[in-house]
Short mmCIF file of C-alpha atoms in Angstrom, two decimals:
data_model
loop_
_atom_site.label_atom_id
_atom_site.label_comp_id
_atom_site.label_asym_id
_atom_site.label_seq_id
_atom_site.Cartn_x
_atom_site.Cartn_y
_atom_site.Cartn_z
CA GLY F 1 -6.97 169.55 -35.48
CA GLU F 2 -9.03 168.17 -37.99
CA SER F 3 -9.87 168.18 -41.82
CA VAL F 4 -11.69 166.23 -44.11
CA GLY F 5 -10.64 166.09 -47.78
CA LEU F 6 -7.46 165.28 -49.62
CA HIS F 7 -4.93 167.73 -47.52
CA LEU F 8 -4.23 166.37 -43.98
CA PRO F 9 -3.26 169.18 -41.31
CA THR F 10 0.64 169.21 -41.09
CA LEU F 11 2.52 169.83 -37.29
CA SER F 12 6.12 171.08 -37.80
CA VAL F 13 8.66 170.92 -35.31
CA GLN F 14 12.37 170.73 -33.78
CA GLU F 15 13.75 167.75 -33.31
CA GLY F 16 13.79 167.59 -29.19
CA ASP F 17 10.42 169.97 -28.76
CA ASN F 18 7.20 168.30 -28.00
CA SER F 19 4.07 167.88 -29.51
CA ILE F 20 0.73 168.50 -29.39
CA ILE F 21 -1.95 167.16 -31.87
CA ASN F 22 -5.28 168.43 -31.65
CA CYS F 23 -8.32 166.01 -32.39
CA ALA F 24 -12.20 167.01 -32.22
CA TYR F 25 -14.21 164.25 -31.58
CA SER F 26 -18.22 164.38 -33.15
CA ASN F 27 -20.25 162.37 -29.87
CA SER F 28 -20.78 163.89 -26.43
CA ALA F 29 -21.85 160.04 -26.02
CA SER F 30 -18.82 158.63 -26.71
CA ASP F 31 -17.21 156.54 -24.17
CA TYR F 32 -13.58 155.62 -25.20
CA PHE F 33 -10.50 157.02 -27.55
CA ILE F 34 -7.48 156.40 -28.87
CA TRP F 35 -5.03 157.62 -30.41
CA TYR F 36 -3.30 155.24 -33.49
CA LYS F 37 0.10 156.68 -35.52
CA GLN F 38 0.59 155.22 -39.28
CA GLU F 39 3.51 155.52 -41.13
CA SER F 40 4.16 155.38 -44.78
CA GLY F 41 3.45 152.11 -45.85
CA LYS F 42 2.12 150.55 -42.56
CA GLY F 43 -1.70 149.64 -41.02
CA PRO F 44 -2.39 152.74 -37.68
CA GLN F 45 -0.27 151.27 -34.32
CA PHE F 46 -1.84 151.84 -30.93
CA ILE F 47 -0.37 154.96 -29.07
CA ILE F 48 -2.38 155.32 -25.50
CA ASP F 49 -5.94 155.41 -25.13
CA ILE F 50 -8.22 157.27 -22.68
CA ARG F 51 -12.15 156.36 -21.84
CA SER F 52 -15.07 158.68 -20.70
CA ASN F 53 -14.30 159.18 -17.37
CA MET F 54 -10.63 159.75 -17.46
CA ASP F 55 -9.72 163.65 -18.40
CA LYS F 56 -5.89 162.71 -18.57
CA ARG F 57 -3.77 159.70 -19.36
CA GLN F 58 0.34 159.13 -19.76
CA GLY F 59 2.82 156.62 -21.14
CA GLN F 60 5.85 156.61 -22.18
CA ARG F 61 6.88 160.35 -23.56
CA VAL F 62 3.35 160.42 -24.29
CA THR F 63 -0.09 161.71 -22.41
CA VAL F 64 -3.75 162.30 -23.63
CA LEU F 65 -5.63 164.85 -23.05
CA LEU F 66 -9.70 165.04 -22.40
CA ASN F 67 -11.95 167.70 -22.72
CA LYS F 68 -15.89 166.27 -22.36
CA THR F 69 -16.63 169.98 -22.22
CA VAL F 70 -15.91 171.27 -25.58
CA LYS F 71 -15.01 167.72 -26.96
CA HIS F 72 -11.37 168.33 -27.49
CA LEU F 73 -8.49 165.61 -27.09
CA SER F 74 -5.40 166.47 -27.81
CA LEU F 75 -1.41 164.52 -27.89
CA GLN F 76 1.54 165.87 -26.12
CA ILE F 77 4.89 163.57 -27.56
CA ALA F 78 7.72 164.98 -25.78
CA ALA F 79 11.51 165.58 -26.68
CA THR F 80 10.03 164.63 -30.77
CA GLN F 81 12.38 162.01 -31.99
CA PRO F 82 12.80 161.25 -36.15
CA GLY F 83 11.23 157.99 -35.10
CA ASP F 84 7.94 159.84 -34.52
CA SER F 85 7.50 161.15 -37.66
CA ALA F 86 4.26 160.15 -39.08
CA VAL F 87 0.46 160.53 -39.19
CA TYR F 88 -1.36 160.93 -35.71
CA PHE F 89 -5.00 160.12 -35.27
CA CYS F 90 -7.54 160.33 -33.05
CA ALA F 91 -10.86 157.61 -33.00
CA GLU F 92 -13.76 157.49 -30.86
CA ASN F 93 -16.18 154.71 -29.63
CA ILE F 94 -19.45 156.28 -30.96
CA ALA F 95 -21.01 152.45 -29.55
CA GLN F 96 -21.32 152.57 -25.46
CA GLY F 97 -20.43 148.70 -25.21
CA ALA F 98 -19.50 148.19 -28.44
CA GLN F 99 -16.69 148.43 -30.43
CA LYS F 100 -16.90 150.74 -33.28
CA LEU F 101 -14.66 153.68 -33.30
CA VAL F 102 -14.53 155.84 -36.47
CA PHE F 103 -11.45 157.71 -37.20
CA GLY F 104 -10.53 162.25 -37.54
CA GLN F 105 -8.97 162.71 -40.57
CA GLY F 106 -5.54 162.70 -39.09
CA THR F 107 -2.57 164.84 -39.10
CA ARG F 108 0.60 165.05 -40.20
CA LEU F 109 3.53 165.18 -37.92
CA THR F 110 6.73 166.14 -39.59
CA ILE F 111 10.38 166.53 -37.39
CA ASN F 112 13.00 169.06 -39.04
CA PRO F 113 16.29 168.40 -37.65
CA ASP L 1 4.50 137.57 -31.62
CA ALA L 2 2.19 138.05 -34.85
CA GLY L 3 0.15 140.67 -35.57
CA VAL L 4 -3.14 140.67 -37.55
CA ILE L 5 -1.22 139.25 -41.42
CA GLN L 6 -3.48 140.71 -44.23
CA SER L 7 -2.83 139.20 -47.68
CA PRO L 8 -2.11 140.44 -50.74
CA ARG L 9 -0.18 143.29 -49.90
CA HIS L 10 -0.68 144.10 -53.26
CA GLU L 11 -3.24 143.71 -55.57
CA VAL L 12 -3.85 145.32 -58.66
CA THR L 13 -6.86 144.16 -61.14
CA GLU L 14 -9.18 145.05 -63.82
CA MET L 15 -12.65 146.59 -63.43
CA GLY L 16 -15.49 143.32 -63.18
CA GLN L 17 -13.18 141.13 -62.24
CA GLU L 18 -13.74 139.08 -58.39
CA VAL L 19 -11.20 140.28 -55.99
CA THR L 20 -11.17 138.42 -51.91
CA LEU L 21 -8.67 140.10 -49.28
CA ARG L 22 -7.10 138.04 -46.83
CA CYS L 23 -6.65 138.59 -42.20
CA LYS L 24 -6.34 136.35 -40.35
CA PRO L 25 -6.30 137.89 -36.80
CA ILE L 26 -4.31 138.46 -33.57
CA SER L 27 -4.79 134.62 -31.61
CA GLY L 28 -7.75 135.66 -29.05
CA HIS L 29 -8.76 138.47 -30.16
CA ASN L 30 -12.50 137.45 -30.67
CA SER L 31 -13.05 140.38 -32.60
CA LEU L 32 -12.59 141.26 -35.99
CA PHE L 33 -12.90 144.01 -37.87
CA TRP L 34 -12.45 145.37 -41.71
CA TYR L 35 -11.83 149.33 -42.64
CA ARG L 36 -10.64 150.87 -45.47
CA GLN L 37 -8.80 153.86 -45.93
CA THR L 38 -8.98 156.47 -48.34
CA MET L 39 -7.73 159.71 -48.76
CA MET L 40 -10.81 162.20 -49.97
CA ARG L 41 -12.68 159.94 -46.64
CA GLY L 42 -10.08 158.61 -44.36
CA LEU L 43 -10.02 155.71 -42.50
CA GLU L 44 -13.85 153.97 -42.94
CA LEU L 45 -15.71 151.07 -40.77
CA LEU L 46 -17.44 149.08 -43.23
CA ILE L 47 -18.23 145.30 -40.77
CA TYR L 48 -17.00 144.01 -38.03
CA PHE L 49 -17.81 140.19 -36.37
CA ASN L 50 -17.99 139.07 -32.52
CA ASN L 51 -17.21 135.76 -32.56
CA ASN L 52 -17.53 134.74 -35.62
CA VAL L 53 -20.60 136.28 -36.20
CA PRO L 54 -21.33 139.73 -38.33
CA ILE L 55 -22.70 142.07 -35.77
CA ASP L 56 -22.68 145.57 -38.10
CA ASP L 57 -21.96 145.63 -41.62
CA SER L 58 -23.52 148.98 -41.77
CA GLY L 59 -20.81 150.65 -43.54
CA MET L 60 -20.01 147.75 -46.31
CA PRO L 61 -20.28 150.24 -49.44
CA GLU L 62 -22.47 148.33 -52.11
CA ASP L 63 -24.19 144.18 -52.04
CA ARG L 64 -20.74 143.85 -54.41
CA PHE L 65 -18.58 143.79 -51.10
CA SER L 66 -19.40 140.85 -48.89
CA ALA L 67 -16.85 139.56 -46.06
CA LYS L 68 -17.27 136.41 -44.04
CA MET L 69 -15.41 135.39 -40.90
CA PRO L 70 -14.86 130.66 -41.13
CA ASN L 71 -13.70 130.59 -37.87
CA ALA L 72 -12.10 132.65 -35.34
CA SER L 73 -8.74 132.96 -36.90
CA PHE L 74 -9.64 134.24 -41.03
CA SER L 75 -11.80 136.43 -42.32
CA THR L 76 -12.52 137.12 -45.55
CA LEU L 77 -13.26 140.55 -47.35
CA LYS L 78 -14.50 139.97 -51.30
CA ILE L 79 -15.33 142.50 -54.16
CA GLN L 80 -17.13 141.69 -57.00
CA PRO L 81 -17.31 142.44 -59.74
CA SER L 82 -14.89 145.26 -58.50
CA GLU L 83 -14.53 148.64 -59.57
CA PRO L 84 -12.40 150.95 -60.01
CA ARG L 85 -13.62 153.74 -57.40
CA ASP L 86 -13.15 150.88 -55.06
CA SER L 87 -9.07 151.76 -54.69
CA ALA L 88 -8.17 152.11 -51.94
CA VAL L 89 -5.67 150.87 -48.50
CA TYR L 90 -8.28 147.53 -46.95
CA PHE L 91 -6.97 146.97 -42.86
CA CYS L 92 -8.29 144.61 -40.86
CA ALA L 93 -8.36 144.70 -36.84
CA SER L 94 -8.20 142.03 -34.57
CA SER L 95 -9.14 143.28 -31.02
CA LEU L 96 -10.11 141.21 -27.37
CA ARG L 97 -14.26 141.40 -27.03
CA VAL L 98 -14.81 143.37 -24.26
CA ALA L 99 -15.78 147.59 -24.01
CA ASN L 100 -12.54 149.75 -25.14
CA SER L 101 -10.06 147.51 -26.05
CA PRO L 102 -7.85 148.73 -28.59
CA LEU L 103 -7.47 147.37 -32.31
CA HIS L 104 -4.09 146.10 -33.64
CA PHE L 105 -4.18 147.54 -36.95
CA GLY L 106 -2.40 144.75 -40.09
CA ASN L 107 -0.38 146.85 -42.75
CA GLY L 108 -3.23 146.58 -45.01
CA THR L 109 -3.89 145.86 -48.70
CA ARG L 110 -3.20 148.32 -51.13
CA LEU L 111 -5.59 147.63 -53.80
CA THR L 112 -6.12 148.93 -57.66
CA VAL L 113 -8.63 148.70 -59.91
CA THR L 114 -7.91 149.76 -63.83
#
């Protein structure tokens, strides 16, 4: 989930398990959503996106689910690997027809060996 | 394939000094964005450009901040005068100017104002 302030929510998983990271977005009119991964000292890296006319999209080892009824987005990572350790952000485009991405506060994913 | 390039990677300056951050977007991208990241406020959109024209600068905190994009391959974010509360990581991102096109970020400039 998301929180505001100094402390990022943290998800710890065992290597090889599946991870599910959740996000509650704010604007019911948002039409486009993206998940980003940020490693220490780097910029956010695009993982997967989904448009509001879809409820599921799959990539390589990742799946994004969108539930517009409750304004909820999730990222599922299959067979989590050590390289998946990072902070994950969801972002929503709050201006239809434009590109105004608003980011959540992020979730830190840590992998236990 | 070069991504978004930002310089410098780190900047340490004293309060009151002018700071200029630089960005080279991905070739062919015609939208450019400046974000700021802090622990307290997360990632905040400061300003974005389409085809070198500023579209939305509502996120620029104060008149001390200004951004320019003189051509399609270069943008600057300037802070004058800088203050300690401006300390943050500043990211530049670029994208194609089409609806629902993902942003691609640089690795940021870490600014410390003492």
